[in-house]
Coordinates of C-alpha atoms in Angstrom, one line a residue:
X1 CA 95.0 61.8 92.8
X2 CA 93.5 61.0 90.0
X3 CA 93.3 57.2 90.4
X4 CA 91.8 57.8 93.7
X5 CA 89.1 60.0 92.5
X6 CA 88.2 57.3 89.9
X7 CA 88.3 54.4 92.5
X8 CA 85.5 56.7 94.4
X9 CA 84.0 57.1 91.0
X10 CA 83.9 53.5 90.7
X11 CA 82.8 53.0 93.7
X12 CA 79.3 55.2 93.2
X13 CA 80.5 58.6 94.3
X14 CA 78.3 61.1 92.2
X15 CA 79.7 64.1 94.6
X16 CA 82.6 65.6 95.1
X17 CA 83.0 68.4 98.0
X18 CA 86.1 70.1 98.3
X19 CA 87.3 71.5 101.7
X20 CA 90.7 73.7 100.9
X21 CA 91.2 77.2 100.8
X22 CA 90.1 77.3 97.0
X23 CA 88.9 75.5 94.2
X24 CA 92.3 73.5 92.8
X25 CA 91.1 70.0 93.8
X26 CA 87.8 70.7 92.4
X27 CA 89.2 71.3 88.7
X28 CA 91.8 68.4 89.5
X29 CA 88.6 66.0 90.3
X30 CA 86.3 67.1 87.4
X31 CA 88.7 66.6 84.7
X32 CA 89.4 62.8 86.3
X33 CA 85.7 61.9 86.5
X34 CA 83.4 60.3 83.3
X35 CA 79.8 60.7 84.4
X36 CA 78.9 64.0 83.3
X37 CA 75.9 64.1 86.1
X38 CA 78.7 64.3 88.9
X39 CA 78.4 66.8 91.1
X40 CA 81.7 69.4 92.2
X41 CA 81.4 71.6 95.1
X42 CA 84.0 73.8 96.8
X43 CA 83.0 74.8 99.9
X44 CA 86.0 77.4 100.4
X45 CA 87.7 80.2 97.6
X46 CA 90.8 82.3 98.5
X47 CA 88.5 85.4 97.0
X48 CA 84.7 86.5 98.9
X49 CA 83.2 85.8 102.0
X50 CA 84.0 82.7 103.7
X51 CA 80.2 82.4 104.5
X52 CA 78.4 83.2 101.7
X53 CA 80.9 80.6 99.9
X54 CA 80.3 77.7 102.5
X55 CA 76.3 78.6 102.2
X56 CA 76.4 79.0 98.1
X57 CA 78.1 75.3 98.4
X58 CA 75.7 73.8 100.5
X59 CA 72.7 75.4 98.0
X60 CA 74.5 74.0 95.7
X61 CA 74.3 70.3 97.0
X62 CA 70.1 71.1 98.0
X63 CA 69.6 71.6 94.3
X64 CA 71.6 68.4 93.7
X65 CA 69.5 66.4 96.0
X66 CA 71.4 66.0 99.1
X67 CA 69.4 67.8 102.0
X68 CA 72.1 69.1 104.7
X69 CA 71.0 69.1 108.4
X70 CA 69.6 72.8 108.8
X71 CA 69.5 72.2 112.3
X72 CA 73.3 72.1 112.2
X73 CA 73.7 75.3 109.7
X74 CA 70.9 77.5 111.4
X75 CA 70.3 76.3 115.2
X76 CA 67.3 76.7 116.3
X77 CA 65.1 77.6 113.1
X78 CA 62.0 75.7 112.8
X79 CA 60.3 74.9 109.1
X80 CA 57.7 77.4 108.2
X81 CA 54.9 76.6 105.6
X82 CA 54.9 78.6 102.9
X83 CA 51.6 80.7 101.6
X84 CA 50.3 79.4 98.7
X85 CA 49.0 82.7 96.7
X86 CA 49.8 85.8 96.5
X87 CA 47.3 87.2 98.3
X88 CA 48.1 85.3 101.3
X89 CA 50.2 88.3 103.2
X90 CA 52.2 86.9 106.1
X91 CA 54.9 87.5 108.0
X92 CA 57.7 84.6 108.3
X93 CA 60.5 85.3 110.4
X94 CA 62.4 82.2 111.4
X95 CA 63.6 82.3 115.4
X96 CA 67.1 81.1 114.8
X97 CA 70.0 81.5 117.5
X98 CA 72.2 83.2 114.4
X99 CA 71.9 85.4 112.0
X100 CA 70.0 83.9 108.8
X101 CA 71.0 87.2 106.6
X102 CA 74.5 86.8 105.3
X103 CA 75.7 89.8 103.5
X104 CA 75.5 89.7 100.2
X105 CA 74.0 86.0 100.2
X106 CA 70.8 87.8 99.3
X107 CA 71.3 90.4 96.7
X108 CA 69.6 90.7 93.5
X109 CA 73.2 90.2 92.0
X110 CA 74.0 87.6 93.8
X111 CA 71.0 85.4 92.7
X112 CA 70.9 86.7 89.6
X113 CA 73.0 84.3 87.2
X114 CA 71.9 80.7 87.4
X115 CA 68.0 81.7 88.0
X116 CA 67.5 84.1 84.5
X117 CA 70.0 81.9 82.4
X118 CA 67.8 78.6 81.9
X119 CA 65.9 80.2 78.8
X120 CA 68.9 82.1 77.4
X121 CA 68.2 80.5 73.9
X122 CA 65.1 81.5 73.7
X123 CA 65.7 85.2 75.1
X124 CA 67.8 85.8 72.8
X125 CA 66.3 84.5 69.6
X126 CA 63.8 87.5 70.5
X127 CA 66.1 90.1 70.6
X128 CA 68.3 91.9 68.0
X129 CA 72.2 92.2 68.0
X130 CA 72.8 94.8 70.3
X131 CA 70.2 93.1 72.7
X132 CA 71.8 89.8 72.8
X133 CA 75.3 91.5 73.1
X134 CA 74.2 93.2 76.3
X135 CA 72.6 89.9 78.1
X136 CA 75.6 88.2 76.9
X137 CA 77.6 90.8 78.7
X138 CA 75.5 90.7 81.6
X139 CA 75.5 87.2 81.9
X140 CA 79.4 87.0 81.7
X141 CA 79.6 89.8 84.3
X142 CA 77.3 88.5 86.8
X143 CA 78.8 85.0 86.6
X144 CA 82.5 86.6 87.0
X145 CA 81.2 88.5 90.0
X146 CA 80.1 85.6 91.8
X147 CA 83.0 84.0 91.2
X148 CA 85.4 86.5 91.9
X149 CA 83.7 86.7 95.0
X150 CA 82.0 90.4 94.0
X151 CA 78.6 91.2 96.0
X152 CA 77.6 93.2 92.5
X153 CA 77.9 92.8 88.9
X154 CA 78.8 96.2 89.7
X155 CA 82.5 95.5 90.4
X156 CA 82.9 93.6 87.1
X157 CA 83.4 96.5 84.1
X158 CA 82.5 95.4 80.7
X159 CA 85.8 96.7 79.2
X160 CA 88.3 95.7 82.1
X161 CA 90.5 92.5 81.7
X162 CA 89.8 89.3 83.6
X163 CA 93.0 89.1 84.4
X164 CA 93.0 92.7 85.5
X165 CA 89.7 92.1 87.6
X166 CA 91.7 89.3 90.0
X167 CA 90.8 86.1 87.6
X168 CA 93.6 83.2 87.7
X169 CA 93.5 80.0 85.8
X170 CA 91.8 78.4 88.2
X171 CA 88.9 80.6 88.5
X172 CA 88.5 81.1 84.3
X173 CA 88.3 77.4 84.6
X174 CA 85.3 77.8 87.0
X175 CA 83.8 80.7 84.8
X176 CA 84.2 78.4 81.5
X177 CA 82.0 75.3 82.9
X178 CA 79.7 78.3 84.3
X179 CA 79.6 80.1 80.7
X180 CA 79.6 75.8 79.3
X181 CA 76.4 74.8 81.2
X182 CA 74.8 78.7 80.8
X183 CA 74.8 78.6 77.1
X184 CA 75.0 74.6 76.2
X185 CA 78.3 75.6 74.5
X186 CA 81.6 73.1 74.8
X187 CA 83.7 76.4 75.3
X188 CA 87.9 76.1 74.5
X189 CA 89.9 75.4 77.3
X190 CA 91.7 79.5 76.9
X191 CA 89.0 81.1 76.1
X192 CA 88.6 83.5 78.9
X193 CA 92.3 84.5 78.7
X194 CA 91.8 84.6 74.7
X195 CA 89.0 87.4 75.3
X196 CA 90.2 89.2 77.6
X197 CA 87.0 91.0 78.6
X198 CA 83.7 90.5 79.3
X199 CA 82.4 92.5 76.0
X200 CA 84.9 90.5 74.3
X201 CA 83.8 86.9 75.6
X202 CA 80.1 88.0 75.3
X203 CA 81.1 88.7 71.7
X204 CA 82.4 85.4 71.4
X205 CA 79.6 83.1 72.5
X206 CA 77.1 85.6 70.8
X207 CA 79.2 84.3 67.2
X208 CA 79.6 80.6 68.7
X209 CA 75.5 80.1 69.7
X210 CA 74.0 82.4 66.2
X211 CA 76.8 79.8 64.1
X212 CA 73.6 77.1 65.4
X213 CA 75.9 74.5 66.7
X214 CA 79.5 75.0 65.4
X215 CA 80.7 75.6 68.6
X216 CA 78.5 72.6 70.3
X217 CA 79.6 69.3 70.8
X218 CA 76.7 67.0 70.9
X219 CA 74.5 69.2 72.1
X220 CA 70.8 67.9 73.0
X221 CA 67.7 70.1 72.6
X222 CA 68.1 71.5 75.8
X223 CA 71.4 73.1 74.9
X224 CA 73.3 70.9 77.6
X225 CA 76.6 69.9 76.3
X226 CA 76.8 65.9 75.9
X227 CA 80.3 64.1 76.1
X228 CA 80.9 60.4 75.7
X229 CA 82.8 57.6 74.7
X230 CA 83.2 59.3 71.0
X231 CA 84.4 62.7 72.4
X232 CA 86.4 60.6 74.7
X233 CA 88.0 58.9 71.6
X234 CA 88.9 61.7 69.7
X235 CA 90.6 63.5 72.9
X236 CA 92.7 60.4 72.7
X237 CA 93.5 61.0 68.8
X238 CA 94.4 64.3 69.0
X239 CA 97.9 66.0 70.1
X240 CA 97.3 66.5 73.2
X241 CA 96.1 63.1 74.1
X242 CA 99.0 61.4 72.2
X243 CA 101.2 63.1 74.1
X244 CA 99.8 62.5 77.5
X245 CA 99.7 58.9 76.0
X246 CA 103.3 59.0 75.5
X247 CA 103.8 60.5 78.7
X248 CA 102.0 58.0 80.7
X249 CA 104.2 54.7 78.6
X250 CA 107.0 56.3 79.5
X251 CA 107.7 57.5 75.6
X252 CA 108.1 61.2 76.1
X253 CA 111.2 61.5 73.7
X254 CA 108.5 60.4 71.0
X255 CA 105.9 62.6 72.1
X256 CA 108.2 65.7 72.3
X257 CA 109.3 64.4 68.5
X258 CA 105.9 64.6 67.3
X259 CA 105.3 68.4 69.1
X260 CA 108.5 69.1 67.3
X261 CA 106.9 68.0 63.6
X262 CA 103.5 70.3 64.3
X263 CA 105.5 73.2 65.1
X264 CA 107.7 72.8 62.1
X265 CA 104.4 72.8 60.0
X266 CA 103.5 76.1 61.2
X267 CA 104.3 79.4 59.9
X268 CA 107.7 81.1 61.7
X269 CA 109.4 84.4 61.9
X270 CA 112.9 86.0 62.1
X271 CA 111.8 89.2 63.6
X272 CA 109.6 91.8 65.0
X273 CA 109.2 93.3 62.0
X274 CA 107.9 90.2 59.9
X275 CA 105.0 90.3 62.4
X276 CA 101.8 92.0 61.2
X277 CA 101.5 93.3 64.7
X278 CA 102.3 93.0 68.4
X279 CA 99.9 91.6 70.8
X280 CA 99.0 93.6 73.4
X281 CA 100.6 93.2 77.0
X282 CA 98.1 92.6 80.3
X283 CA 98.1 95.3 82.6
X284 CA 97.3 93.5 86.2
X285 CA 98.3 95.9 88.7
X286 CA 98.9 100.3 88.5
X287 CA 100.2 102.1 91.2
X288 CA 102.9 104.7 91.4
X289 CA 105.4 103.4 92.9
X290 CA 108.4 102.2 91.3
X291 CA 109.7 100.4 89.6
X292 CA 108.0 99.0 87.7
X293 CA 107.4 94.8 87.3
X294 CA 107.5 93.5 84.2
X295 CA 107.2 90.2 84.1
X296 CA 107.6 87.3 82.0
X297 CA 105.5 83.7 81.9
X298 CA 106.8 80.4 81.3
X299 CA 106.9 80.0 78.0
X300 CA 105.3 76.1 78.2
X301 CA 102.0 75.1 77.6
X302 CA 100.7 76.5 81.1
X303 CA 102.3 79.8 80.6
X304 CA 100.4 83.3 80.0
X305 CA 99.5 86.3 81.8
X306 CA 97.6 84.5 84.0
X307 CA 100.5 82.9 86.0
X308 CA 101.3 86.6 87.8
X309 CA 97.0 87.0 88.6
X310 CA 98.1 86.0 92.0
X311 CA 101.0 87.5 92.3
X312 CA 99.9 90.8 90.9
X313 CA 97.6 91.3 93.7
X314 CA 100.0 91.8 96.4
X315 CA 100.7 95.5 94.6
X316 CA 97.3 96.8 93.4
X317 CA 97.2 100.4 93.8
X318 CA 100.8 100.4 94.6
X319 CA 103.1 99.3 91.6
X320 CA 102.7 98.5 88.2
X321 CA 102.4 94.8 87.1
X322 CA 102.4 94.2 83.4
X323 CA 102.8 90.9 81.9
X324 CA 104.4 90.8 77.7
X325 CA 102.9 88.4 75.9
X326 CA 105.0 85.5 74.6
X327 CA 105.1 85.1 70.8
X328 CA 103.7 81.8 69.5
X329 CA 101.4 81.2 72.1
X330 CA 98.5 83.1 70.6
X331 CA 95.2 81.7 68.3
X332 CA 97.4 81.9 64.5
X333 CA 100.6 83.1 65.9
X334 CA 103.8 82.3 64.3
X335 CA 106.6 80.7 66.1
X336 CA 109.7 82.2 66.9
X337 CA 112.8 80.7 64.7
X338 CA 115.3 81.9 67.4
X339 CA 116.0 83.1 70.6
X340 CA 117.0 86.6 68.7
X341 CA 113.6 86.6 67.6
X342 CA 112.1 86.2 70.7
X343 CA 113.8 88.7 72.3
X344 CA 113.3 91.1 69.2
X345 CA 109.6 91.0 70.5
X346 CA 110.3 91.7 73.9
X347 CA 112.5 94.8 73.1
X348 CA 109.9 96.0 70.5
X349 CA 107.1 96.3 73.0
X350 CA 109.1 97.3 76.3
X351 CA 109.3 100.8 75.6
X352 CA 105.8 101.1 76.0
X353 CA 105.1 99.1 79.0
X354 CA 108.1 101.0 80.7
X355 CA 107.1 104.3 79.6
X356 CA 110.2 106.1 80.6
X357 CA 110.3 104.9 84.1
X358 CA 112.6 102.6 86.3
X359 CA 111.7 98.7 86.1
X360 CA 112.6 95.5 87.1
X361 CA 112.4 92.4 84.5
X362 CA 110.4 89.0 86.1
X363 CA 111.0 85.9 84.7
X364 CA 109.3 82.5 86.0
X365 CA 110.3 79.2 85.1
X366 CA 112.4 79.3 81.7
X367 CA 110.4 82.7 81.6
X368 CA 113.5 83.3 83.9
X369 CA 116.3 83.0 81.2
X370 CA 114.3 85.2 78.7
X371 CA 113.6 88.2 81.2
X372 CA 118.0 88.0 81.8
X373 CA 118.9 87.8 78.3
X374 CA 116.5 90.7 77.6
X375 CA 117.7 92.8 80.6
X376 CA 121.6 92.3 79.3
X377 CA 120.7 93.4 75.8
X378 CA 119.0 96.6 77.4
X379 CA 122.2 97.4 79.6
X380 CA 124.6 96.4 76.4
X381 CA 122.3 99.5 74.6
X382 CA 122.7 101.7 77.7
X383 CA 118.9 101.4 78.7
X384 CA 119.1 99.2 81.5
X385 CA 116.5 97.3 84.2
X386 CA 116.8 98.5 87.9
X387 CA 117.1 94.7 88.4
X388 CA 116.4 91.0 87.7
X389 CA 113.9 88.6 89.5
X390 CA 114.5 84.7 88.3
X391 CA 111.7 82.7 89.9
X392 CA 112.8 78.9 90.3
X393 CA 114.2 79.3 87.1
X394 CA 116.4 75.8 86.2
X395 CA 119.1 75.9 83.5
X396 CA 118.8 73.2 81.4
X397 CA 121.7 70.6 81.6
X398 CA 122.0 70.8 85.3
X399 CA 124.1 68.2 86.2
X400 CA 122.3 65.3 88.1
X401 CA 118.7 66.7 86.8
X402 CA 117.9 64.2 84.0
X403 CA 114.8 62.7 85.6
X404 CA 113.8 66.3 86.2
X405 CA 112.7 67.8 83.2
X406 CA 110.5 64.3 82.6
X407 CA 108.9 64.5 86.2
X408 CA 108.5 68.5 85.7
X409 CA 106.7 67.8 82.2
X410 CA 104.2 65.2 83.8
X411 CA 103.7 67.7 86.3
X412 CA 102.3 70.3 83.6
X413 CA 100.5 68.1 82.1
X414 CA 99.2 67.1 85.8
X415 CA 98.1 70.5 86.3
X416 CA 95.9 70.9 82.2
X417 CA 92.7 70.4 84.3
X418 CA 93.2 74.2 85.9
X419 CA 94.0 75.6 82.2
X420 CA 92.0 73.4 80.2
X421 CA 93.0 71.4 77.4
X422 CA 96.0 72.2 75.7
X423 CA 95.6 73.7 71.8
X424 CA 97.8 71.3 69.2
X425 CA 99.2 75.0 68.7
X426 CA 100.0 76.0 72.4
X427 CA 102.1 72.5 72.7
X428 CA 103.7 73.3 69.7
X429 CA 104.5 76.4 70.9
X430 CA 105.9 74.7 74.3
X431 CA 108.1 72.4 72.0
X432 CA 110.0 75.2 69.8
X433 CA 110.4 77.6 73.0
X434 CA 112.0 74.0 74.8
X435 CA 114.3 74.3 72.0
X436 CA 115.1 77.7 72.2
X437 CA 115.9 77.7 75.6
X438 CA 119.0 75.7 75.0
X439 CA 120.5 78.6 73.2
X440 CA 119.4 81.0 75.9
X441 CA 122.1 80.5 78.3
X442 CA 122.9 83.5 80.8
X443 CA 125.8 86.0 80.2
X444 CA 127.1 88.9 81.9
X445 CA 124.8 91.3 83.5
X446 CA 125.6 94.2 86.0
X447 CA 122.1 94.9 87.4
X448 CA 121.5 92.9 90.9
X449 CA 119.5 89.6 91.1
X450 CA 116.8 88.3 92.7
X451 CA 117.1 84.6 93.1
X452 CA 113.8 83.1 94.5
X453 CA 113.4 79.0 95.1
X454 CA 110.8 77.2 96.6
X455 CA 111.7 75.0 99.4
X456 CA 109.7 72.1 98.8
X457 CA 110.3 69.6 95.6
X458 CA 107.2 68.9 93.1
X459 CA 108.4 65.2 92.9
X460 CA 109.4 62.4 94.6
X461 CA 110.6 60.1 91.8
X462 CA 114.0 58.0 91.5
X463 CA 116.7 59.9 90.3
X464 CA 115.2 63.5 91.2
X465 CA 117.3 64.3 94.7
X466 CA 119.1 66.7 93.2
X467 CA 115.9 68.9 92.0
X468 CA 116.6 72.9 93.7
X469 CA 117.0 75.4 91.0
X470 CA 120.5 77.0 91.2
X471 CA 121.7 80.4 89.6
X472 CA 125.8 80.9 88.7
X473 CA 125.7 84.7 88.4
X474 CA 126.1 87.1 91.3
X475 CA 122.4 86.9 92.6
X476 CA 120.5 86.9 96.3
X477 CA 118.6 84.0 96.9
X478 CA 115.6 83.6 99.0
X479 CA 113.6 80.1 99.2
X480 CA 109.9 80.3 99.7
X481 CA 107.3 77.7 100.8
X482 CA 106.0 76.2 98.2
X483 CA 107.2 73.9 95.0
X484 CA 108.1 74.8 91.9
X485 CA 104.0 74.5 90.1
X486 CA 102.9 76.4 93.3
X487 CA 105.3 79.3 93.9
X488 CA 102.6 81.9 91.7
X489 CA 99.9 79.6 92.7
X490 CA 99.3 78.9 96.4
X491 CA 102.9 80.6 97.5
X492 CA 102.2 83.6 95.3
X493 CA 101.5 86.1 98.4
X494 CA 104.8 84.6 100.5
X495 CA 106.7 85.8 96.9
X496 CA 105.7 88.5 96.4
X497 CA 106.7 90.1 99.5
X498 CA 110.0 88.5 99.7
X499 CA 109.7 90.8 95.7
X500 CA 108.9 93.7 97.3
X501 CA 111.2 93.6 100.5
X502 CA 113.9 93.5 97.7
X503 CA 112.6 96.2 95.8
X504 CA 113.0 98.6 98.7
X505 CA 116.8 97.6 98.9
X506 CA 117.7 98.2 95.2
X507 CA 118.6 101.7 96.0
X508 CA 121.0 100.8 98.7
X509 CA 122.4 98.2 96.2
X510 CA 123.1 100.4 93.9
X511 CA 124.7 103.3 95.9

């Protein structure tokens, strides 16, 4: 994909229209091309209306420079000239065979992000602090709305998660570039899952623009954000592009050894207790049925709350989602020096997020084998889960998996675009937990098992035949469409209804 996207590059393609159900390919294309003047477009999202969307795209391409055929979007409208003053009252009303009012296309919310954000700078050099923390806020809300697919700013509350609000990593990507060309700041590829709400992200750029440039890379007078060949050299220098260097020769047994060294540079910790304090756990779906879901990311570069956003939306206002968060993965965390440690977190904070109520431990991915070790600790203590889901969760040493793990890394690092780039700290983080999870082999367990699979592989190299996940305990298995990076991703409704047509049988399971 990529090499196709820079042969059109190279070809004099300066726009890039995606037709799909969401915006995946778009993130995908824009981290592939150079020229920073290209133009992205979806013309489709999973969240909205499928019209104002398609319409929004086409604006999009109008102020661009590319006129579309009106004829073909509004039959029979005819051009109107437009009054020059004020005074000039006159009624225009198009005669069009459709509708030319679409909904929410033409509220005040709807238009109002791009249009009042050009002089940002300047509005809020005129303003105190708790003036420029409320446009912030506003501009953060209104931007997440139209995203989200919201006909109001309304929808989005200041003190509500984005993860809680429906955002995913591929729409935080979109709302980064958004906030990026907004406030002519080069934003962090995390950070709208590092501030997790919109006072919290306002906050953020409020510090990042009144620091005059610390958070700007080669920013012009204009505030727009200016990349080149130097940025493009130093992305190369750092961790993250050595690795995908080392990844792309073929030398990923050197890359993973220099992700090893970081991690061992950075501070560590035994247990629970040497931690100053907890991070919090993401709440993504209540309800009040049970039980409970709580459910465990990969821990791998990718991983976080945001891999259940998807997922988590199949039981709003039915059952409670929460998501822990994984130790290590955090701005200044320290990393876990075993897989006691790890789990020392997880039993710490699960009182709380259970609250005294039945629940069911998730685990994606090597997520998988931390959610099972914690649930046989709990049922060893006499505290157990009403069950285990494992989602396409492989074991390492599979036999006849070798070329796996390789393929499944390049696939990750495939997929940075839709999280952004990857901290030095975050594939640090990936390296110990890959460590760890070698030690974290699966023992005895009583509660019942969800085994879910996709049905489709993520690769089709050499050696990689053998690639479906495979569970030795006493489990149910149900395969999904999907592959393995796509299961909480595109798959994410088919799963969690195969979820939730288990959870309805656990009481027959257990009697």
């Amino acid at each position: 994909f990529h090499d196709g996207v820079r042969a059109l590059e190279a070809a004099g393609v300066t726009r890039f229209v995606e037709l799909g159900p969401d915006a995946v390919l778009t993130g995908l294309a824009r981290e592939s091309v150079q020229a920073p003047d290209t133009a992205f477009v979806p013309l489709g999202r999973r969240l909205g209306s499928e019209s104002v969307t398609l319409l929004t795209g086409l604006a999009q391409l109008y102020v661009d420079g590319l006129a579309p055929d009106w004829q073909a979007v509004f039959p029979g409208a005819g051009r109107a000239e437009l009054p020059t003053y004020a005074f000039q009252h006159q009624r225009y009303w198009l005669a069009a065979d459709v509708p030319l009012v679409v909904g929410a296309l033409d509220t005040p919310d709807q238009q109002a992000g791009a249009g009042e954000v050009a002089p940002l700078r300047a509005r809020l050099a005129g303003v105190g602090e708790s003036e420029q923390q409320e446009l912030l806020v506003e501009l953060v809300r209104s931007q997440s709305a139209a995203i989200l697919g919201h006909s109001s700013v309304e929808a989005i509350e200041p003190e509500v998660g984005f993860l809680e609000a429906g955002m995913d990593s591929v729409s935080g990507t979109e709302l980064r570039i958004a906030l990026s060309a907004a406030t002519g700041l080069a934003l962090s590829a995390g950070v709208v899952f590092y501030h997790r709400t919109p006072a919290d992200l306002a906050a953020h750029l409020r510090t990042e623009l009144a620091h005059g440039g610390s958070g700007l890379a080669g920013a012009g007078a204009d505030g727009a954000v200016d990349g080149g060949a130097e940025d493009a050299a130093e992305d190369l220098e750092s961790i993250s592009g050595l690795l995908r260097r080392a990844a792309a020769d073929g030398r990923m047994t050197k890359g993973m050894a220099l992700l090893d060294a970081v991690a061992e540079i950075l501070p560590d910790f035994s247990s629970a207790a040497e931690l100053e304090r907890l991070a919090e756990p993401v709440r993504l779906a209540q309800g009040e049925q049970g039980p409970k879901l709580i459910c465990f990311p990969s821990p791998m570069a990718l991983g976080g709350a945001h891999q259940y956003a998807r997922f988590a939306s199949h039981f709003r206002g039915r059952r409670e989602v929460v998501v822990p968060p994984v130790p290590g993965f955090g701005p200044g965390e320290a990393l876990p020096c075993s897989v006691d440690a790890v789990l020392d977190v997880f039993l710490e904070g699960l009182p709380a997020m259970a609250a005294g109520e039945p629940f069911v431990l998730v685990g994606y991915s090597s997520g998988g084998q931390f959610a099972h070790a914690t649930a046989e600790v709990l049922e060893k203590a006499g505290t157990p889960a009403a069950g285990v889901v494992l989602l396409d969760t492989y074991l390492p040493g599979g036999e006849g998996q070798d070329e796996l793990w390789p393929q499944m890394f390049r696939g990750m690092l495939d997929r940075e675009s839709s999280f952004g780039r990857f901290s030095a700290a975050r594939l640090a983080a990936m390296s110990r937990y890959s460590d760890l999870i070698v030690d974290c082999l699966p023992g005895a367990l009583s509660a019942p098992v969800l085994f879910v699979r996709p049905a489709q592989s993520f690769t089709d190299a050499p050696g990689t035949e053998d690639w479906r996940a495979s569970w030795s305990g006493e489990h149910l298995l149900r395969e999904v469409p999907g592959t393995h990076f796509t299961i909480l991703e595109e798959s994410a409704p088919v799963v969690a209804e195969a979820v939730d047509d288990w959870l309805s049988t656990l009481g027959t399971l257990e009697s």
